[in-house]
Short mmCIF file of C-alpha atoms in Angstrom, two decimals:
data_model
loop_
_atom_site.label_atom_id
_atom_site.label_comp_id
_atom_site.label_asym_id
_atom_site.label_seq_id
_atom_site.Cartn_x
_atom_site.Cartn_y
_atom_site.Cartn_z
CA UNK T 212 -3.98 -36.91 -7.70
CA UNK T 213 -4.21 -34.14 -10.31
CA UNK T 214 -5.70 -30.75 -9.61
CA UNK T 215 -7.90 -28.94 -12.12
CA UNK T 216 -6.64 -25.82 -13.87
CA UNK T 217 -6.89 -22.68 -11.73
CA UNK T 218 -9.33 -20.05 -13.01
CA UNK T 219 -6.38 -17.70 -13.69
CA UNK T 220 -5.44 -19.89 -16.64
CA UNK T 221 -8.88 -20.38 -18.24
CA UNK T 222 -11.35 -17.60 -17.34
CA UNK T 223 -11.83 -14.87 -20.02
CA UNK T 224 -9.19 -12.24 -19.26
CA UNK T 225 -11.35 -9.13 -18.78
CA UNK T 226 -13.77 -11.04 -16.61
CA UNK T 227 -10.82 -12.53 -14.71
CA UNK T 228 -9.24 -9.12 -14.05
CA UNK T 229 -12.56 -7.74 -12.82
CA UNK T 230 -13.30 -10.78 -10.65
CA UNK T 231 -9.78 -10.74 -9.18
CA UNK T 232 -9.49 -6.99 -8.73
CA UNK T 233 -12.98 -5.74 -7.94
CA UNK T 234 -13.18 -7.28 -4.46
CA UNK T 235 -9.72 -5.89 -3.64
CA UNK T 236 -10.56 -2.50 -5.16
CA UNK T 237 -13.71 -2.40 -3.02
CA UNK T 238 -11.80 -3.38 0.11
CA UNK T 239 -9.08 -0.85 -0.71
CA UNK T 240 -11.78 1.83 -1.02
CA UNK T 241 -13.02 0.91 2.43
CA UNK T 242 -9.40 1.05 3.57
CA UNK T 243 -9.14 4.54 2.10
CA UNK T 244 -12.41 5.47 3.78
CA UNK T 245 -11.21 4.45 7.22
CA UNK T 246 -7.91 6.30 6.69
CA UNK T 247 -9.89 9.42 5.87
CA UNK T 248 -12.44 8.91 8.66
CA UNK T 249 -9.58 8.36 11.11
CA UNK T 250 -8.07 11.74 10.21
CA UNK T 251 -11.46 13.48 10.13
CA UNK T 252 -12.09 12.47 13.73
CA UNK T 253 -8.52 13.28 14.80
CA UNK T 254 -8.88 16.73 13.20
CA UNK T 255 -11.83 17.40 15.51
CA UNK T 256 -9.41 17.27 18.46
CA UNK T 257 -7.23 20.06 17.04
CA UNK T 258 -4.80 20.78 14.21
CA UNK T 259 -1.86 19.67 16.35
CA UNK T 260 -3.37 16.18 16.55
CA UNK T 261 -3.77 16.07 12.76
CA UNK T 262 -0.17 17.22 12.33
CA UNK T 263 1.05 14.55 14.79
CA UNK T 264 -0.65 11.77 12.82
CA UNK T 265 0.94 13.17 9.66
CA UNK T 266 4.40 13.07 11.29
CA UNK T 267 3.73 9.48 12.41
CA UNK T 268 2.91 8.35 8.87
CA UNK T 269 6.48 7.62 7.65
CA UNK T 270 6.98 5.01 10.38
CA UNK T 271 3.53 3.51 9.76
CA UNK T 272 4.36 3.33 6.07
CA UNK T 273 7.64 1.57 6.88
CA UNK T 274 5.65 -1.07 8.76
CA UNK T 275 3.34 -1.54 5.77
CA UNK T 276 6.37 -1.71 3.47
CA UNK T 277 7.92 -4.58 5.41
CA UNK T 278 4.68 -6.57 5.63
CA UNK T 279 3.47 -5.88 2.11
CA UNK T 280 6.86 -6.44 0.49
CA UNK T 281 7.21 -9.82 2.16
CA UNK T 282 3.70 -10.61 0.90
CA UNK T 283 4.59 -9.55 -2.65
CA UNK T 284 7.52 -11.95 -2.65
CA UNK T 285 5.32 -14.78 -1.40
CA UNK T 286 2.56 -13.85 -3.87
CA UNK T 287 4.80 -14.07 -6.93
CA UNK T 288 6.41 -17.36 -5.83
CA UNK T 289 3.14 -18.95 -4.74
CA UNK T 290 1.17 -18.02 -7.89
CA UNK T 291 4.00 -19.08 -10.19
CA UNK T 292 4.39 -22.40 -8.35
CA UNK T 293 0.66 -23.08 -8.74
CA UNK T 294 0.91 -22.28 -12.45
CA UNK T 295 3.78 -24.77 -12.72
CA UNK T 296 1.82 -27.36 -10.65
CA UNK T 297 4.57 -27.42 -7.99
CA UNK T 298 2.26 -27.63 -4.99
CA UNK T 299 4.90 -28.57 -2.42
CA UNK T 300 6.72 -25.34 -3.26
CA UNK T 301 3.56 -23.21 -3.02
CA UNK T 302 2.85 -24.65 0.45
CA UNK T 303 6.43 -23.98 1.53
CA UNK T 304 6.11 -20.36 0.35
CA UNK T 305 2.94 -19.80 2.39
CA UNK T 306 4.19 -21.39 5.61
CA UNK T 307 7.64 -19.82 5.51
CA UNK T 308 6.05 -16.39 5.06
CA UNK T 309 4.12 -16.84 8.32
CA UNK T 310 7.41 -17.20 10.20
CA UNK T 311 8.81 -14.13 8.44
CA UNK T 312 5.63 -12.23 9.40
CA UNK T 313 6.13 -13.06 13.07
CA UNK T 314 9.71 -11.77 12.88
CA UNK T 315 8.49 -8.55 11.25
CA UNK T 316 6.12 -7.96 14.16
CA UNK T 317 8.83 -8.50 16.77
CA UNK T 318 11.01 -5.89 15.03
CA UNK T 319 8.27 -3.26 15.29
CA UNK T 320 7.44 -4.21 18.86
CA UNK T 321 11.00 -3.15 19.72
CA UNK T 322 10.60 0.01 17.63
CA UNK T 323 7.39 0.87 19.47
CA UNK T 324 8.93 0.39 22.90
CA UNK T 325 12.15 2.33 22.39
CA UNK T 326 12.26 4.48 19.23
CA UNK T 327 8.99 6.33 18.56
CA UNK T 328 9.72 9.38 20.71
CA UNK T 329 13.16 10.06 19.17
CA UNK T 330 11.55 9.65 15.74
CA UNK T 331 8.84 12.25 16.40
CA UNK T 332 11.34 14.66 17.98
CA UNK T 333 13.44 14.72 14.81
CA UNK T 334 10.51 16.42 13.04
CA UNK T 335 9.17 18.90 15.59
CA UNK T 336 9.90 20.53 18.95
CA UNK T 337 6.24 21.35 19.68
CA UNK T 338 5.47 19.55 22.99
CA UNK T 339 1.79 19.01 22.18
CA UNK T 340 2.52 17.47 18.78
CA UNK T 341 5.25 15.30 20.34
CA UNK T 342 2.85 14.02 23.00
CA UNK T 343 0.17 13.21 20.46
CA UNK T 344 2.63 11.56 18.07
CA UNK T 345 4.33 9.35 20.66
CA UNK T 346 1.02 8.20 22.13
CA UNK T 347 -0.37 7.31 18.71
CA UNK T 348 2.73 5.58 17.33
CA UNK T 349 3.51 3.54 20.43
CA UNK T 350 0.14 1.79 20.25
CA UNK T 351 0.34 1.35 16.48
CA UNK T 352 3.79 -0.31 16.64
CA UNK T 353 3.44 -2.39 19.80
CA UNK T 354 0.17 -3.98 18.67
CA UNK T 355 1.18 -4.31 15.02
CA UNK T 356 0.80 -8.11 14.88
CA UNK T 357 -2.68 -7.50 13.46
CA UNK T 358 -1.58 -5.56 10.39
CA UNK T 359 1.34 -7.88 9.63
CA UNK T 360 -0.69 -11.09 9.73
CA UNK T 361 -3.67 -9.47 8.02
CA UNK T 362 -1.51 -8.51 5.03
CA UNK T 363 0.02 -12.00 4.85
CA UNK T 364 -3.29 -13.86 5.03
CA UNK T 365 -4.82 -11.55 2.40
CA UNK T 366 -1.89 -12.15 0.05
CA UNK T 367 -2.36 -15.91 0.39
CA UNK T 368 -5.99 -15.57 -0.64
CA UNK T 369 -5.07 -13.28 -3.52
CA UNK T 370 -2.37 -15.67 -4.74
CA UNK T 371 -4.91 -18.43 -5.31
CA UNK T 372 -7.54 -16.16 -6.85
CA UNK T 373 -9.79 -16.07 -3.77
CA UNK T 374 -10.02 -12.32 -3.68
CA UNK T 375 -13.59 -12.29 -2.34
CA UNK T 376 -12.37 -13.73 0.97
CA UNK T 377 -9.48 -11.26 0.94
CA UNK T 378 -12.03 -8.48 0.59
CA UNK T 379 -14.07 -9.82 3.52
CA UNK T 380 -10.97 -9.82 5.72
CA UNK T 381 -9.90 -6.31 4.84
CA UNK T 382 -13.36 -4.76 4.86
CA UNK T 383 -14.21 -6.30 8.24
CA UNK T 384 -11.13 -4.79 9.81
CA UNK T 385 -11.76 -1.42 8.21
CA UNK T 386 -15.39 -1.31 9.33
CA UNK T 387 -14.42 -2.14 12.92
CA UNK T 388 -11.94 0.75 12.77
CA UNK T 389 -14.54 3.18 11.39
CA UNK T 390 -17.11 2.20 14.03
CA UNK T 391 -14.70 2.29 16.97
CA UNK T 392 -12.93 5.54 15.99
CA UNK T 393 -15.53 8.02 17.35
CA UNK T 394 -16.40 5.71 20.25
CA UNK T 395 -12.83 5.51 21.56
CA UNK T 396 -11.69 9.03 20.57
CA UNK T 397 -14.63 10.88 22.13
CA UNK T 398 -15.69 8.37 24.81
CA UNK T 399 -19.12 7.34 23.52
CA UNK T 400 -21.37 4.48 24.73
CA UNK T 401 -19.68 4.33 28.13
CA UNK T 402 -16.13 3.96 26.78
CA UNK T 403 -13.40 6.26 28.18
CA UNK T 404 -12.45 9.34 26.16
CA UNK T 405 -9.03 8.41 24.78
CA UNK T 406 -8.35 11.14 22.20
CA UNK T 407 -5.45 10.34 19.86
CA UNK T 408 -4.83 7.06 21.74
CA UNK T 409 -8.41 6.07 20.83
CA UNK T 410 -7.67 6.53 17.13
CA UNK T 411 -4.66 4.21 17.43
CA UNK T 412 -6.60 1.67 19.51
CA UNK T 413 -9.43 1.57 16.94
CA UNK T 414 -6.87 1.01 14.17
CA UNK T 415 -5.11 -1.94 15.82
CA UNK T 416 -8.42 -3.47 16.90
CA UNK T 417 -9.61 -3.45 13.28
CA UNK T 418 -6.34 -5.01 12.15
CA UNK T 419 -6.60 -7.81 14.71
CA UNK T 420 -10.16 -8.60 13.60
CA UNK T 421 -9.09 -8.56 9.94
CA UNK T 422 -6.15 -10.90 10.56
CA UNK T 423 -8.36 -13.34 12.48
CA UNK T 424 -10.84 -13.49 9.62
CA UNK T 425 -8.00 -13.89 7.11
CA UNK T 426 -6.63 -16.86 9.07
CA UNK T 427 -10.06 -18.49 9.19
CA UNK T 428 -10.60 -18.03 5.43
CA UNK T 429 -7.23 -19.59 4.60
CA UNK T 430 -7.81 -22.57 6.88
CA UNK T 431 -11.38 -23.25 5.74
CA UNK T 432 -11.76 -21.78 2.24
CA UNK T 433 -8.35 -22.05 0.59
CA UNK T 434 -7.61 -25.73 -0.16
CA UNK T 435 -4.69 -24.92 -2.47
CA UNK T 436 -2.64 -23.85 0.57
CA UNK T 437 -1.98 -26.17 3.51
CA UNK T 438 -0.86 -24.33 6.64
CA UNK T 439 1.07 -26.40 9.17
CA UNK T 440 3.02 -25.46 12.35
CA UNK T 441 5.64 -28.03 11.31
CA UNK T 442 6.21 -26.28 7.98
CA UNK T 443 6.06 -22.80 9.56
CA UNK T 444 8.94 -23.57 11.92
CA UNK T 445 10.92 -25.59 9.36
CA UNK T 446 11.79 -22.83 6.91
CA UNK T 447 13.75 -23.57 3.74
CA UNK T 448 16.60 -21.24 2.90
CA UNK T 449 15.92 -21.34 -0.83
CA UNK T 450 12.26 -20.36 -0.27
CA UNK T 451 13.27 -17.40 1.93
CA UNK T 452 15.82 -16.37 -0.67
CA UNK T 453 13.27 -16.46 -3.48
CA UNK T 454 10.62 -14.61 -1.44
CA UNK T 455 13.01 -11.79 -0.64
CA UNK T 456 14.56 -11.76 -4.11
CA UNK T 457 11.21 -10.30 -5.17
CA UNK T 458 10.20 -8.90 -1.78
CA UNK T 459 13.27 -6.85 -0.81
CA UNK T 460 13.07 -4.51 -3.82
CA UNK T 461 9.37 -4.07 -3.04
CA UNK T 462 10.15 -3.39 0.64
CA UNK T 463 12.84 -0.88 -0.31
CA UNK T 464 10.54 0.69 -2.88
CA UNK T 465 7.78 1.26 -0.32
CA UNK T 466 10.32 2.28 2.34
CA UNK T 467 11.49 5.01 0.01
CA UNK T 468 7.95 6.36 0.37
CA UNK T 469 8.62 6.66 4.11
CA UNK T 470 11.83 8.58 3.44
CA UNK T 471 9.99 10.81 0.97
CA UNK T 472 7.15 11.66 3.38
CA UNK T 473 9.64 12.24 6.21
CA UNK T 474 11.69 14.64 4.07
CA UNK T 475 8.58 16.39 2.77
CA UNK T 476 7.39 16.85 6.36
CA UNK T 477 10.70 18.56 7.17
CA UNK T 478 10.49 20.78 4.08
CA UNK T 479 6.88 21.80 4.74
CA UNK T 480 7.08 22.27 8.50
CA UNK T 481 9.70 24.96 7.83
CA UNK T 482 6.80 26.95 6.32
CA UNK T 483 4.24 26.05 9.01
CA UNK T 484 2.61 23.14 10.83
CA UNK T 485 -0.47 23.92 8.72
CA UNK T 486 1.46 23.15 5.53
CA UNK T 487 2.43 19.78 7.01
CA UNK T 488 -1.20 19.12 7.97
CA UNK T 489 -2.24 19.90 4.37
CA UNK T 490 0.26 17.32 3.13
CA UNK T 491 -1.23 14.78 5.53
CA UNK T 492 -4.77 15.55 4.35
CA UNK T 493 -3.67 15.20 0.72
CA UNK T 494 -2.27 11.74 1.45
CA UNK T 495 -5.54 10.65 3.00
CA UNK T 496 -7.68 12.02 0.16
CA UNK T 497 -5.54 10.68 -2.68
CA UNK T 498 -5.93 7.19 -1.26
CA UNK T 499 -9.52 7.13 -2.57
CA UNK T 500 -8.02 6.89 -6.06
CA UNK T 501 -4.65 5.24 -5.46
CA UNK T 502 -6.06 2.45 -3.27
CA UNK T 503 -8.31 1.09 -6.07
CA UNK T 504 -5.29 1.16 -8.40
CA UNK T 505 -3.30 -0.83 -5.84
CA UNK T 506 -6.27 -3.22 -5.62
CA UNK T 507 -6.15 -3.58 -9.40
CA UNK T 508 -2.39 -4.09 -9.16
CA UNK T 509 -2.81 -6.80 -6.49
CA UNK T 510 -5.37 -8.57 -8.64
CA UNK T 511 -3.22 -8.31 -11.75
CA UNK T 512 0.05 -9.64 -10.29
CA UNK T 513 -1.11 -13.25 -9.67
CA UNK T 514 -2.82 -13.31 -13.10
CA UNK T 515 0.40 -12.27 -14.82
CA UNK T 516 2.57 -14.59 -12.72
CA UNK T 517 0.29 -17.58 -13.24
CA UNK T 518 0.04 -17.10 -16.99
CA UNK T 519 3.80 -16.61 -17.26
CA UNK T 520 4.27 -19.94 -15.49
CA UNK T 521 1.65 -21.48 -17.81
CA UNK T 522 3.29 -19.74 -20.84
CA UNK T 523 0.09 -18.11 -22.07
CA UNK T 524 1.30 -15.04 -23.95
CA UNK T 525 -2.01 -13.73 -25.28
CA UNK T 526 -3.61 -13.75 -21.84
CA UNK T 527 -0.72 -11.70 -20.44
CA UNK T 528 -0.99 -9.14 -23.27
CA UNK T 529 -4.76 -8.78 -22.93
CA UNK T 530 -4.53 -8.43 -19.13
CA UNK T 531 -1.98 -5.62 -19.44
CA UNK T 532 -3.98 -3.65 -22.02
CA UNK T 533 -7.19 -3.86 -20.01
CA UNK T 534 -5.51 -2.99 -16.67
CA UNK T 535 -3.81 0.10 -18.10
CA UNK T 536 -7.06 1.40 -19.58
CA UNK T 537 -8.88 0.84 -16.29
CA UNK T 538 -6.12 2.52 -14.25
CA UNK T 539 -6.03 5.60 -16.49
CA UNK T 540 -9.83 5.97 -16.25
CA UNK T 541 -9.81 5.82 -12.44
CA UNK T 542 -6.99 8.34 -12.12
CA UNK T 543 -8.51 10.84 -14.57
CA UNK T 544 -11.62 10.74 -12.38
CA UNK T 545 -9.41 11.53 -9.37
CA UNK T 546 -7.83 14.49 -11.11
CA UNK T 547 -11.26 15.92 -11.98
CA UNK T 548 -12.45 15.61 -8.37
CA UNK T 549 -9.39 17.40 -6.98
CA UNK T 550 -9.71 20.13 -9.60
CA UNK T 551 -13.45 20.76 -9.13
CA UNK T 552 -14.20 20.29 -5.41
CA UNK T 553 -11.01 20.90 -3.37
CA UNK T 554 -12.72 23.13 -0.75
CA UNK T 555 -15.43 20.61 0.22
CA UNK T 556 -12.76 17.91 0.44
CA UNK T 557 -10.63 19.98 2.81
CA UNK T 558 -13.72 20.97 4.76
CA UNK T 559 -14.09 17.35 5.85
CA UNK T 560 -11.01 17.87 8.03
CA UNK T 561 -12.27 20.92 9.90
CA UNK T 562 -9.91 23.07 7.82
CA UNK T 563 -9.30 26.65 8.93
CA UNK T 564 -9.20 29.43 6.34
CA UNK T 565 -5.37 29.30 6.46
CA UNK T 566 -5.52 25.59 5.72
CA UNK T 567 -7.94 26.22 2.85
CA UNK T 568 -5.61 28.85 1.41
CA UNK T 569 -2.73 26.37 1.37
CA UNK T 570 -4.74 23.25 0.57
CA UNK T 571 -6.79 24.25 -2.49
CA UNK T 572 -3.79 24.94 -4.78
CA UNK T 573 -1.98 21.91 -3.31
CA UNK T 574 -4.74 19.49 -4.29
CA UNK T 575 -5.14 20.99 -7.75
CA UNK T 576 -1.43 20.98 -8.57
CA UNK T 577 -0.56 17.52 -7.23
CA UNK T 578 -3.57 15.85 -8.89
CA UNK T 579 -2.21 16.74 -12.33
CA UNK T 580 0.13 13.77 -11.88
CA UNK T 581 -2.59 11.17 -11.17
CA UNK T 582 -3.15 9.69 -14.68
CA UNK T 583 0.59 9.24 -15.22
CA UNK T 584 0.93 7.60 -11.81
CA UNK T 585 -1.84 5.10 -12.59
CA UNK T 586 -0.14 3.87 -15.77
CA UNK T 587 3.22 3.63 -13.98
CA UNK T 588 1.73 1.49 -11.20
CA UNK T 589 0.41 -1.03 -13.75
CA UNK T 590 3.82 -1.17 -15.44
CA UNK T 591 5.29 -1.85 -12.00
CA UNK T 592 2.99 -4.84 -11.56
CA UNK T 593 4.82 -6.46 -14.48
CA UNK T 594 8.15 -6.11 -12.70
CA UNK T 595 6.71 -7.68 -9.52
CA UNK T 596 4.85 -10.52 -11.24
CA UNK T 597 7.86 -11.49 -13.36
CA UNK T 598 10.37 -11.38 -10.47
CA UNK T 599 12.05 -8.23 -11.83
CA UNK T 600 11.20 -6.02 -8.84
CA UNK T 601 14.63 -4.38 -9.00
CA UNK T 602 13.28 -2.21 -11.80
CA UNK T 603 10.43 -1.06 -9.56
CA UNK T 604 13.04 -0.08 -6.99
CA UNK T 605 15.00 1.97 -9.53
CA UNK T 606 11.83 3.77 -10.66
CA UNK T 607 10.83 4.51 -7.06
CA UNK T 608 14.27 5.82 -6.12
CA UNK T 609 14.36 7.96 -9.24
CA UNK T 610 10.89 9.41 -8.73
CA UNK T 611 10.93 10.07 -5.00
CA UNK T 612 14.54 10.63 -3.97
CA UNK T 613 16.39 11.71 -7.12
CA UNK T 614 13.64 13.98 -8.46
CA UNK T 615 10.80 14.73 -6.01
CA UNK T 616 12.69 15.68 -2.85
CA UNK T 617 15.48 17.73 -4.51
CA UNK T 618 12.94 19.56 -6.71
CA UNK T 619 10.68 20.21 -3.70
CA UNK T 620 13.64 21.54 -1.72
CA UNK T 621 14.73 23.82 -4.57
CA UNK T 622 11.20 25.16 -5.03
CA UNK T 623 10.95 25.72 -1.26
CA UNK T 624 13.92 28.12 -1.51
CA UNK T 625 11.61 30.54 -3.36
CA UNK T 626 9.68 31.02 -0.13
CA UNK T 627 6.41 30.17 -1.91
CA UNK T 628 4.93 26.94 -0.55
CA UNK T 629 2.53 26.69 -3.51
CA UNK T 630 5.46 26.09 -5.84
CA UNK T 631 6.62 23.09 -3.77
CA UNK T 632 3.60 21.06 -4.91
CA UNK T 633 4.80 21.16 -8.54
CA UNK T 634 7.52 18.69 -7.53
CA UNK T 635 4.90 15.91 -7.69
CA UNK T 636 3.92 16.16 -11.38
CA UNK T 637 7.57 16.76 -12.32
CA UNK T 638 8.58 13.57 -10.49
CA UNK T 639 5.77 11.58 -12.11
CA UNK T 640 6.98 12.51 -15.60
CA UNK T 641 10.43 11.18 -14.67
CA UNK T 642 8.75 8.00 -13.39
CA UNK T 643 6.90 7.52 -16.69
CA UNK T 644 10.14 7.78 -18.69
CA UNK T 645 11.93 5.19 -16.52
CA UNK T 646 8.92 2.86 -16.25
CA UNK T 647 8.39 2.81 -20.01
CA UNK T 648 12.03 1.95 -20.70
CA UNK T 649 12.10 -0.91 -18.16
CA UNK T 650 8.68 -2.19 -19.21
CA UNK T 651 9.85 -2.52 -22.80
CA UNK T 652 12.92 -4.45 -21.66
CA UNK T 653 11.10 -6.86 -19.30
CA UNK T 654 8.22 -7.41 -21.71
CA UNK T 655 10.66 -8.29 -24.49
CA UNK T 656 12.62 -10.69 -22.29
CA UNK T 657 9.71 -12.46 -20.59
CA UNK T 658 6.62 -12.20 -22.80
CA UNK T 659 7.64 -11.76 -26.45
CA UNK T 660 9.80 -14.87 -26.33
CA UNK T 661 6.90 -17.14 -25.34
CA UNK T 662 5.86 -19.56 -28.10
CA UNK T 663 2.30 -20.72 -27.55
CA UNK T 664 0.99 -23.95 -29.01
#
């Protein structure tokens, strides 16, 4: 039995990019909203609670790195296999990834039980912040099966072009989180007042709901993938190898973000806990602009991978031009917002005058790097889609560890925390130089050589 051509090979490219990316961009915006709302409610407890959540972020990001990177590896293999009409291989990729997802959860269950307190204590000696941080992280890690399986099921839907169902999964989980945050934190509607633990409980509850919906959508609405317990527990070594050939660089690349935020926390907390809280607030606010770019990136990767497998050069070229223009437009909008209304943005987090004094210049300085970052992310999608993720890893190491952290540390030696923020635009310029060089190389090797009929 033959299967008809997937829409990624025939739909007009601009329409395809919009149809693939818009649902994910919308769901990513909701994701950004619940990240912000989460911190807004936590900030109402006190600044120590906001600082604790900021210190917890590197470990949370490591969790996302492991789950998302595994999904990226599956996504590239699955989409390419569909483009090549190798349906047995696409099914093997999906089922094997479910087993890998279960293993990822078990790793973080152990982390949650035994390692969260030592992790928080490496960053602060404040007993209140330690208590908040340990309480929050233990729940997040021990009940992390929701986020791991949610990411995997969403990637399966994205890989076959069913991004609308992916959006439903992610948005449902995010909305549950937003609704339950104030209820569990402040003890509304008869629920106990849980404080920081309530924020964590609302988060994992949303993730569990999202993963359940994602499973349902894959079983009922995604006929191009056949999930089977027999296939899940009969993994193929070559499939695992190919998933992690693409996935490990992506995992390492995102994990570097955890190292970067951890080191920045140490640099900033030497000035004050308020400076660290400002950094945490920045990360929440910037997600309103970076999350849509990541949604665009997630929609673009299967389009590029599919059309590479189908050897459709012009569709790849058009997709890249359109995605870069869209990314630059979104990020310029972000820069303008951070330049024009930094005080109202910080005010959302119950910012004190000291926090305003530190936060306003921080937002304005860091946001100068946004347009460059948007273009670099789209270039990175090429590396992921074409199984050249090692280049993404090199760019990430260069930007965050070779440039950002050393420059931030050197600027911190001046004693002026406002100068530390300039490390971000400096690092983004370095990223642009590296990304452009690698993009030219990969594009020449993978795309220019295609001869279309």
